[in-house]
XYZ file of C-alpha atoms in Angstrom:
606
model
C 6.752 -29.909 -7.719
C 7.075 -29.669 -3.963
C 5.088 -28.269 -1.029
C 5.789 -24.874 0.512
C 3.906 -23.131 3.316
C 3.789 -19.573 1.985
C 2.324 -16.178 2.683
C 0.294 -14.878 -0.246
C 2.899 -12.270 -1.138
C 5.601 -14.934 -1.040
C 3.489 -17.140 -3.312
C 3.140 -14.298 -5.814
C 6.923 -13.834 -5.771
C 7.532 -17.569 -6.229
C 5.039 -17.582 -9.107
C 6.768 -14.662 -10.818
C 10.132 -16.411 -10.522
C 8.649 -19.635 -11.896
C 7.334 -17.573 -14.838
C 10.835 -16.340 -15.635
C 10.584 -12.762 -14.401
C 13.698 -10.784 -15.404
C 13.127 -7.499 -13.576
C 11.129 -6.488 -10.501
C 10.677 -2.854 -9.460
C 8.401 -1.333 -6.865
C 7.932 0.957 -3.919
C 7.214 -0.414 -0.423
C 3.645 -0.195 0.809
C 1.637 -2.479 3.067
C 0.146 -4.940 2.117
C 2.355 -5.412 -0.985
C 5.893 -5.103 0.386
C 6.832 -8.758 0.873
C 6.448 -9.582 -2.830
C 9.548 -7.696 -3.897
C 11.440 -8.593 -0.731
C 10.839 -12.299 -1.385
C 12.053 -12.036 -4.969
C 15.178 -10.242 -3.750
C 15.812 -13.007 -1.226
C 15.481 -15.996 -3.565
C 16.024 -14.370 -6.958
C 17.674 -16.283 -9.790
C 21.036 -14.989 -10.971
C 19.651 -13.083 -13.968
C 16.770 -11.353 -12.152
C 17.264 -7.668 -11.351
C 15.405 -6.222 -8.329
C 15.105 -2.626 -7.133
C 13.208 -0.449 -4.724
C 12.516 2.521 -6.986
C 12.175 6.031 -5.564
C 8.417 5.875 -6.221
C 5.805 3.871 -8.120
C 5.985 6.065 -11.242
C 9.700 5.373 -11.531
C 9.125 1.658 -10.974
C 6.505 1.559 -13.734
C 8.782 3.328 -16.193
C 11.814 1.149 -15.379
C 9.699 -1.954 -15.939
C 8.281 -0.524 -19.176
C 11.778 -0.023 -20.590
C 12.778 -3.577 -19.704
C 9.542 -4.897 -21.196
C 10.256 -3.003 -24.429
C 13.463 -5.057 -24.560
C 11.522 -8.312 -24.197
C 12.034 -8.883 -20.477
C 9.301 -10.257 -18.255
C 8.724 -7.640 -15.576
C 6.823 -7.212 -12.321
C 5.868 -3.901 -10.729
C 4.730 -3.948 -7.092
C 2.745 -1.378 -5.090
C -0.295 -0.870 -2.883
C -3.518 0.689 -4.109
C -2.597 4.310 -3.375
C 0.716 3.721 -5.153
C -1.269 3.026 -8.300
C -2.313 6.680 -8.247
C 1.354 7.657 -8.498
C 2.027 5.123 -11.253
C -1.101 5.924 -13.267
C 0.496 8.546 -15.524
C 2.901 6.189 -17.326
C 0.516 3.244 -17.042
C -2.328 4.955 -18.889
C -0.030 5.757 -21.807
C 1.670 2.357 -21.651
C -1.699 0.739 -22.252
C -1.867 2.521 -25.610
C 1.755 1.823 -26.567
C 1.755 -1.788 -25.422
C 4.632 -4.029 -24.349
C 6.763 -6.874 -25.692
C 7.877 -8.856 -22.665
C 5.103 -9.887 -20.271
C 4.369 -7.200 -17.685
C 2.379 -7.770 -14.499
C 1.391 -4.879 -12.242
C 0.847 -6.268 -8.748
C -1.448 -3.960 -6.779
C -2.373 -4.962 -3.234
C -5.683 -3.383 -2.212
C -6.400 -2.738 1.456
C -10.100 -3.160 2.333
C -10.780 -1.795 5.766
C -8.616 0.158 5.263
C -6.137 -1.425 7.671
C -3.010 0.579 6.868
C -3.962 3.010 4.113
C -5.518 6.378 3.423
C -8.226 5.026 1.120
C -10.323 2.018 0.134
C -9.594 1.929 -3.590
C -10.552 -0.961 -5.831
C -8.028 -1.818 -8.538
C -10.718 -3.702 -10.469
C -12.436 -0.367 -11.092
C -9.120 1.130 -12.199
C -8.716 -1.814 -14.575
C -11.975 -0.910 -16.295
C -10.950 2.742 -16.440
C -7.534 1.944 -17.909
C -8.872 -0.891 -20.103
C -6.293 -3.311 -18.664
C -7.030 -6.997 -17.994
C -7.262 -7.799 -14.291
C -6.656 -11.062 -12.432
C -8.192 -11.390 -8.959
C -7.003 -14.483 -7.036
C -9.254 -16.011 -4.387
C -6.548 -17.898 -2.469
C -2.801 -18.087 -1.925
C -2.474 -21.080 -4.242
C -4.470 -19.313 -6.922
C -2.258 -16.229 -6.603
C 0.756 -18.465 -7.284
C -0.711 -19.991 -10.439
C -2.560 -16.903 -11.609
C 0.532 -14.696 -11.891
C 2.049 -17.292 -14.189
C -1.089 -17.236 -16.326
C -0.980 -13.433 -16.281
C 2.417 -13.374 -18.004
C 1.089 -15.644 -20.761
C -1.924 -13.430 -21.414
C 0.193 -10.274 -21.190
C 2.551 -11.423 -23.927
C -0.142 -12.961 -26.090
C -2.161 -9.744 -26.152
C 0.718 -7.264 -25.879
C -0.561 -5.476 -22.794
C 0.316 -4.891 -19.154
C -2.056 -6.774 -16.859
C -3.086 -6.279 -13.252
C -2.777 -8.887 -10.548
C -5.043 -7.496 -7.851
C -4.504 -8.880 -4.397
C -6.097 -7.801 -1.130
C -4.760 -7.811 2.413
C -6.210 -11.222 3.311
C -4.697 -12.833 0.205
C -1.368 -11.000 0.528
C -0.957 -11.823 4.214
C -2.787 -15.141 4.386
C -0.901 -18.461 4.444
C -1.426 -21.774 2.674
C 0.517 -24.929 1.963
C 0.728 -25.012 -1.825
C 2.405 -26.941 -4.654
C 5.254 -24.941 -6.185
C 7.527 -25.757 -9.087
C 11.063 -27.015 -8.664
C 13.833 -24.900 -10.176
C 14.181 -27.191 -13.183
C 10.517 -26.461 -13.998
C 10.952 -22.681 -14.142
C 10.306 -20.931 -17.437
C 13.448 -19.182 -18.694
C 12.679 -15.974 -20.522
C 15.481 -14.678 -22.738
C 15.002 -10.972 -23.486
C 15.914 -10.350 -27.137
C 16.783 -6.702 -26.523
C 15.263 -3.420 -27.618
C 14.446 -3.169 -31.309
C 14.131 0.389 -32.563
C 10.717 1.116 -34.058
C 9.458 4.677 -33.563
C 6.094 3.745 -35.069
C 5.583 1.360 -32.180
C 7.360 2.870 -29.179
C 6.862 6.620 -29.650
C 3.388 7.709 -28.564
C 1.689 10.134 -30.952
C -2.029 10.986 -31.258
C -2.392 8.907 -34.437
C -0.778 5.885 -32.782
C -3.016 6.264 -29.734
C -6.137 6.492 -31.882
C -5.284 3.370 -33.887
C -4.250 1.411 -30.808
C -7.410 2.434 -28.954
C -9.397 0.664 -31.657
C -7.271 -2.455 -31.199
C -7.605 -2.296 -27.418
C -11.402 -2.310 -27.580
C -11.320 -5.225 -30.034
C -8.907 -7.114 -27.782
C -11.054 -6.634 -24.689
C -14.168 -7.788 -26.535
C -12.274 -10.918 -27.490
C -11.075 -11.445 -23.923
C -14.661 -11.532 -22.656
C -15.030 -14.800 -24.557
C -11.513 -16.034 -23.855
C -11.911 -15.478 -20.121
C -15.190 -17.406 -20.143
C -13.017 -20.450 -20.886
C -10.307 -19.549 -18.363
C -10.121 -22.191 -15.642
C -9.934 -19.635 -12.812
C -13.439 -18.504 -13.756
C -15.911 -21.266 -12.939
C -19.413 -22.130 -11.870
C -19.449 -24.167 -8.671
C -22.248 -26.142 -6.983
C -24.260 -25.918 -10.192
C -27.620 -27.140 -8.925
C -30.071 -26.872 -11.828
C -33.009 -26.900 -9.414
C -31.891 -23.835 -7.456
C -33.417 -20.468 -8.274
C -30.905 -18.502 -6.240
C -27.171 -18.104 -6.760
C -24.166 -16.161 -5.549
C -21.431 -14.418 -7.527
C -18.131 -13.592 -5.820
C -14.512 -12.687 -6.514
C -11.215 -12.570 -4.670
C -11.031 -13.648 -1.052
C -14.818 -13.278 -0.786
C -15.065 -16.593 -2.670
C -13.454 -18.289 0.336
C -15.858 -16.559 2.690
C -18.844 -17.686 0.634
C -17.615 -21.293 0.527
C -17.147 -21.271 4.289
C -20.585 -19.740 4.867
C -22.210 -22.355 2.635
C -21.089 -25.085 5.028
C -23.818 -23.962 7.428
C -26.154 -22.147 5.027
C -26.362 -24.764 2.302
C -24.841 -24.802 -1.142
C -26.224 -22.882 -4.099
C -24.794 -22.101 -7.537
C -21.655 -19.949 -7.205
C -20.085 -17.909 -9.989
C -16.387 -17.546 -9.106
C -14.944 -14.583 -10.987
C -11.159 -14.581 -11.328
C -10.979 -11.988 -14.107
C -13.314 -9.115 -13.224
C -12.157 -7.224 -16.336
C -12.738 -8.022 -19.125
C -15.696 -9.743 -17.552
C -16.351 -13.410 -18.597
C -19.682 -12.509 -20.142
C -20.519 -15.836 -21.794
C -19.955 -17.781 -18.586
C -21.979 -15.228 -16.632
C -24.869 -15.560 -19.097
C -24.870 -19.348 -18.633
C -24.794 -18.909 -14.860
C -27.710 -16.473 -14.822
C -29.939 -18.601 -17.031
C -32.586 -20.251 -14.882
C -31.823 -18.197 -11.765
C -34.357 -15.777 -10.331
C -32.002 -13.998 -7.907
C -28.241 -13.587 -7.525
C -26.342 -12.107 -4.580
C -22.978 -10.467 -5.395
C -20.322 -10.663 -2.672
C -17.142 -8.696 -3.333
C -14.635 -6.113 -2.018
C -14.793 -3.102 -2.507
C -16.735 -1.711 -5.479
C -19.802 -3.385 -7.040
C -17.757 -4.476 -10.081
C -19.258 -7.954 -10.473
C -22.707 -6.652 -9.560
C -22.642 -4.007 -12.293
C -21.305 -6.494 -14.825
C -24.151 -8.926 -14.066
C -26.759 -6.157 -14.292
C -25.302 -5.229 -17.691
C -25.342 -8.876 -18.802
C -28.996 -9.249 -17.785
C -29.911 -6.140 -19.722
C -27.909 -7.099 -22.802
C -29.429 -10.566 -23.075
C -32.902 -9.809 -21.754
C -32.545 -11.949 -18.640
C -35.027 -11.413 -15.796
C -32.643 -12.355 -12.972
C -32.666 -9.878 -10.085
C -29.180 -8.861 -8.967
C -28.515 -7.964 -5.326
C -25.395 -6.614 -3.690
C -23.838 -3.324 -2.673
C -26.060 -1.247 -4.948
C -29.177 -2.662 -3.309
C -27.817 -2.477 0.239
C -27.676 -6.261 0.647
C -23.886 -6.221 1.096
C -21.877 -3.607 3.053
C -20.612 -0.859 0.771
C -17.322 -0.296 2.573
C -14.826 -2.215 4.644
C -13.686 -5.798 4.559
C -15.943 -8.797 4.210
C -15.692 -11.720 6.624
C -17.340 -15.108 7.011
C -19.745 -13.708 9.603
C -20.676 -10.768 7.382
C -21.239 -13.079 4.419
C -23.421 -15.375 6.535
C -25.622 -12.438 7.494
C -25.844 -11.333 3.863
C -26.873 -14.817 2.776
C -29.466 -15.037 5.563
C -31.027 -11.752 4.451
C -30.867 -12.857 0.810
C -32.577 -16.202 1.476
C -34.901 -14.938 4.201
C -33.433 -17.402 6.681
C -33.318 -16.972 10.440
C -30.382 -19.096 11.527
C -29.703 -19.451 15.242
C -26.172 -20.748 15.628
C -24.813 -22.039 18.888
C -21.830 -20.072 20.075
C -19.555 -19.789 23.059
C -20.723 -17.635 25.931
C -18.285 -14.720 26.044
C -20.403 -12.453 28.236
C -17.833 -12.688 31.048
C -14.805 -12.165 28.822
C -12.745 -9.064 29.651
C -12.738 -6.297 27.066
C -9.656 -5.993 24.920
C -7.207 -3.249 25.910
C -7.321 -0.114 23.806
C -4.015 0.351 22.026
C -4.074 3.495 19.920
C -1.167 3.823 17.459
C 1.652 5.912 18.906
C 5.234 6.766 18.064
C 7.565 4.128 19.493
C 9.365 4.736 22.761
C 12.587 6.528 21.865
C 11.424 7.518 18.373
C 13.477 10.571 17.310
C 10.404 12.039 15.599
C 8.899 12.697 19.045
C 11.878 14.933 19.868
C 11.649 16.659 16.475
C 7.973 17.509 16.922
C 8.559 18.567 20.508
C 11.374 20.935 19.480
C 9.202 22.645 16.864
C 6.245 22.841 19.251
C 8.277 24.453 22.032
C 10.070 26.844 19.674
C 6.847 28.053 18.053
C 4.661 28.235 21.164
C 2.310 31.207 21.014
C 2.936 31.929 17.333
C 0.533 31.512 14.418
C 1.667 28.354 12.677
C 0.493 25.495 10.520
C 2.097 22.074 10.575
C 1.538 20.203 7.302
C 2.235 16.516 7.781
C 2.796 13.622 5.424
C 2.475 9.854 5.043
C 4.721 7.772 7.286
C 5.078 6.743 10.917
C 5.522 10.438 11.702
C 1.846 10.931 10.875
C 1.402 9.661 14.444
C 2.662 13.070 15.562
C -0.981 14.097 15.307
C -1.774 12.285 18.573
C -1.962 14.060 21.897
C -0.019 15.399 23.629
C 2.148 16.358 20.624
C -0.743 17.385 18.336
C 1.690 18.446 15.612
C 0.049 17.296 12.375
C -2.574 19.727 11.080
C -2.914 18.194 7.606
C -2.088 14.879 5.928
C -3.247 14.065 2.403
C -0.874 11.816 0.488
C 2.848 11.249 0.045
C 4.712 14.484 -0.585
C 1.588 16.645 -0.436
C 2.433 18.379 2.821
C 5.160 20.473 1.172
C 2.759 21.924 -1.373
C -0.115 22.262 1.099
C 2.083 24.415 3.331
C 2.775 26.664 0.340
C -0.914 26.985 -0.466
C -1.759 28.013 3.092
C 1.100 30.546 3.130
C -0.064 32.188 -0.121
C -3.478 32.801 1.485
C -2.332 33.563 5.038
C 1.039 35.272 4.801
C 1.137 35.939 8.556
C 1.260 32.196 9.226
C 4.598 30.440 9.673
C 4.138 27.342 7.548
C 6.008 24.148 8.395
C 6.047 21.056 6.189
C 7.209 17.762 7.705
C 8.462 14.975 5.428
C 10.408 11.766 6.036
C 13.665 10.945 4.292
C 12.172 8.164 2.155
C 9.150 10.283 1.232
C 11.454 13.184 0.388
C 13.038 11.049 -2.328
C 9.734 9.472 -3.384
C 7.691 12.611 -3.958
C 8.976 15.514 -1.903
C 11.685 16.966 -4.125
C 9.310 18.399 -6.721
C 7.350 20.189 -4.007
C 10.515 21.903 -2.792
C 11.359 22.949 -6.362
C 7.862 24.400 -6.656
C 8.303 26.326 -3.407
C 11.616 27.867 -4.488
C 10.419 28.683 -7.989
C 7.200 30.318 -6.763
C 8.897 32.174 -3.897
C 7.036 30.603 -0.999
C 7.862 31.367 2.606
C 8.029 28.087 4.520
C 10.142 25.859 6.745
C 10.785 22.379 5.396
C 11.449 19.856 8.163
C 13.020 16.613 6.962
C 12.682 13.855 9.554
C 15.680 11.742 8.561
C 15.729 8.453 10.443
C 17.851 6.677 7.798
C 15.239 4.154 6.680
C 11.716 3.569 5.374
C 10.367 2.805 8.818
C 6.602 2.577 8.240
C 6.765 -0.360 5.813
C 9.538 -2.444 7.346
C 12.863 -0.568 7.093
C 13.550 -0.836 3.391
C 16.573 0.989 1.924
C 16.227 4.211 -0.092
C 18.636 6.508 -1.980
C 19.815 8.103 1.251
C 20.819 4.852 2.966
C 23.757 3.879 0.777
C 22.575 0.396 -0.147
C 20.245 -1.153 -2.699
C 17.783 -4.030 -2.573
C 20.375 -6.128 -4.443
C 22.681 -5.713 -1.432
C 25.067 -3.346 -3.178
C 26.812 -0.571 -1.264
C 26.441 2.681 -3.208
C 27.002 6.374 -2.671
C 24.384 7.978 -0.466
C 22.283 10.711 -2.057
C 22.716 13.671 0.280
C 19.479 15.407 1.208
C 21.501 18.465 2.225
C 23.185 18.674 -1.175
C 19.897 18.110 -3.023
C 18.271 20.992 -1.151
C 21.222 23.286 -1.741
C 21.212 22.315 -5.402
C 17.544 23.285 -5.642
C 18.469 26.702 -4.309
C 17.923 26.714 -0.555
C 20.451 28.918 1.202
C 19.576 27.792 4.731
C 19.871 24.041 5.291
C 20.642 23.105 8.904
C 21.168 19.556 10.186
C 20.621 18.911 13.883
C 20.154 15.933 16.221
C 16.606 16.227 17.616
C 17.602 14.418 20.795
C 19.915 17.346 21.554
C 16.680 19.068 22.471
C 17.976 22.446 23.652
C 20.015 22.921 20.470
C 17.090 21.661 18.380
C 14.691 24.215 19.913
C 17.122 27.075 19.364
C 17.707 25.972 15.772
C 13.973 26.027 15.038
C 13.634 29.491 16.577
C 16.486 30.853 14.511
C 15.461 29.288 11.187
C 11.790 30.229 11.642
C 12.753 33.914 11.802
C 14.282 33.831 8.335
C 12.391 34.291 5.074
C 11.979 32.213 1.936
C 12.275 28.464 1.711
C 14.601 27.092 4.383
C 15.129 23.630 5.785
C 15.894 21.855 9.032
C 17.036 18.248 8.794
C 16.417 16.410 12.046
C 18.831 13.506 11.696
C 18.665 10.583 14.129
C 18.293 6.883 13.240
C 15.097 4.912 13.812
C 15.326 3.089 17.119
C 14.468 -0.172 15.323
C 17.743 -0.168 13.370
C 20.158 0.769 16.165
C 20.870 -0.973 19.490
C 18.971 0.355 22.489
C 20.944 2.173 25.174
C 20.630 1.886 28.927
C 17.050 2.564 30.052
C 16.272 5.554 32.247
C 14.613 5.445 35.642
C 12.696 7.881 37.826
C 14.375 8.821 41.112
C 11.348 8.840 43.398
C 12.995 11.042 46.039
C 13.522 13.783 43.466
C 10.268 13.442 41.500
C 7.707 16.149 42.305
C 4.983 14.286 40.357
C 4.389 17.234 38.011
C 4.039 14.655 35.204
C 5.516 17.048 32.633
C 7.263 14.087 31.008
C 3.886 12.404 30.460
C 1.872 15.499 29.597
C 4.294 16.838 26.986
C 5.872 13.758 25.406
C 3.351 10.922 25.456
C 6.115 8.298 25.410
C 4.596 4.806 25.878
C 7.469 3.838 28.197
C 6.417 6.413 30.827
C 3.400 5.664 33.008
C 1.960 6.235 36.468
C 1.408 3.674 39.170
C -0.197 4.590 42.501
C 0.369 8.235 41.640
C 4.087 7.745 40.993
C 5.764 8.329 37.630
C 7.509 5.171 36.389
C 9.482 4.055 33.341
C 8.971 0.638 31.760
C 12.548 -0.532 31.291
C 11.487 -3.138 28.747
C 10.282 -0.325 26.459
C 12.765 2.448 27.229
C 15.495 2.732 24.580
C 17.605 5.241 26.462
C 16.967 8.242 24.211
C 17.040 10.537 27.264
C 14.467 13.047 26.005
C 12.402 12.786 29.187
C 15.422 13.486 31.385
C 16.187 16.648 29.419
C 12.734 18.146 30.006
C 12.330 17.111 33.641
C 12.348 20.370 35.646
C 13.981 18.779 38.716
C 16.365 16.282 37.058
C 14.503 13.357 38.563
C 15.057 11.053 35.581
C 18.459 9.421 35.337
C 20.208 6.903 33.119
C 20.816 4.038 35.495
C 19.300 0.792 34.326
C 20.917 -2.282 32.821
C 21.185 -2.296 29.018
C 18.250 -3.709 27.089
C 18.911 -6.579 24.758
């Protein structure tokens, strides 16, 4: 063993490697992304790693490897679980051979997601065991335990992290390479009675699943990651918590006083026997958790089942916030309300502190998506249009002054939403924007649907040659894999033509005049047609020479500011200026300046 200072996601990756993982597949999504990237960086020779085109594909790739006896890991964020749920729900009934862990990183807040979903609730719905680490070190050890339970009970299992576990840091003990478990996959053994899902098989396996989960309630009561802390027999109040909220409760108890604490590491199947022992002798219990009242409901059920008179407080009773992240301060307030305390803590006087600057999310300076949106906006000015957006950094096209995202639901949805609006309002020119990575992940089927059902719409693919929103991961259109292999690029143009589109035009959005004319021309056609705005993300190419405003020429019309909203352009004492430290030299502002007052004249950025 040796010490490593690791991020939670790195610790999960190290734990999977120590457990002998043979295959890792996933789709990038904050806060989960670093797990797969860490495995790819330090992977043993026999470990295969891939960014799959989406979470469903990742789940199915891992299932096949697990059928062959491999230990597998699937990584995603909570909304990715929605995409993966179709194969996962059936896989629960079929079962696995090699240990299979599904790492889902939830995002309370939400900080970088569309929703606040709780994977613990999904675990109950899918009847899958769920492990919920409360610290970075526990995440490292718990994923190794998860593989053991997965193989012993023949089921996929969840490892549910949250943002503060995934992105927190801790110095932890990790195994040396000679301590790693080596899993030798025996290979796929044909057995249609086991691997081919039929109603009779599902019915019989459902019976076994319920029996297994009943057994796990007892087994998990003995699991060392479930424990009763500060077990004061004299106390009549206690707290139950799970995940990172355990750390918050421990911290809060330093100033609020200790009381019995039920630490739940496996929220499903719930450690019922341990919970019953914890509740005995307590009059009141406060449940502190993110996001759903999973522990709270389980304790209420346990009280009812065993006739216990303990009163349970939490989200259902309004004693704990029902949405958003917990924090130490929030937990302190919850404990004060629970105990009826009025604690006056000394604190620093911050009354004179300046307010923090407001920094709304915006497209980066030089982002080619700004030019793409601007071209469509100028070309379609005065016409009845709808702009269906999608998930990615280009969602920021909704901000003023662009205001070019009318809808955004989930990955790939914009293409189908545009079709739905067209079928109801045929006089509307429907545009659907999608990024290159999202096109491969979940956009292709929407285009097939549009062609098959004879929609009239303009597909706009914003191809910046990367998965920019989550950290510039490769995808099928980039020509490289997560294993570092150089492969043939999948051509978006050829895919669209293969689907049946007759009009597929590729244009550089920074060539703004040509881009505007292209949009005008394509918008006048009928049927499903596509414009591919192709220009690389400014984060993956060197910046050019920054532009500057020639004050003698500038008429201070501020068109560059009013129409583009580039963060590199600002005013100072009434004059328009360009921040050379931000300007990437895209030149879009110079092309729209009515008096040519913006020129490329600065030194190159480095």
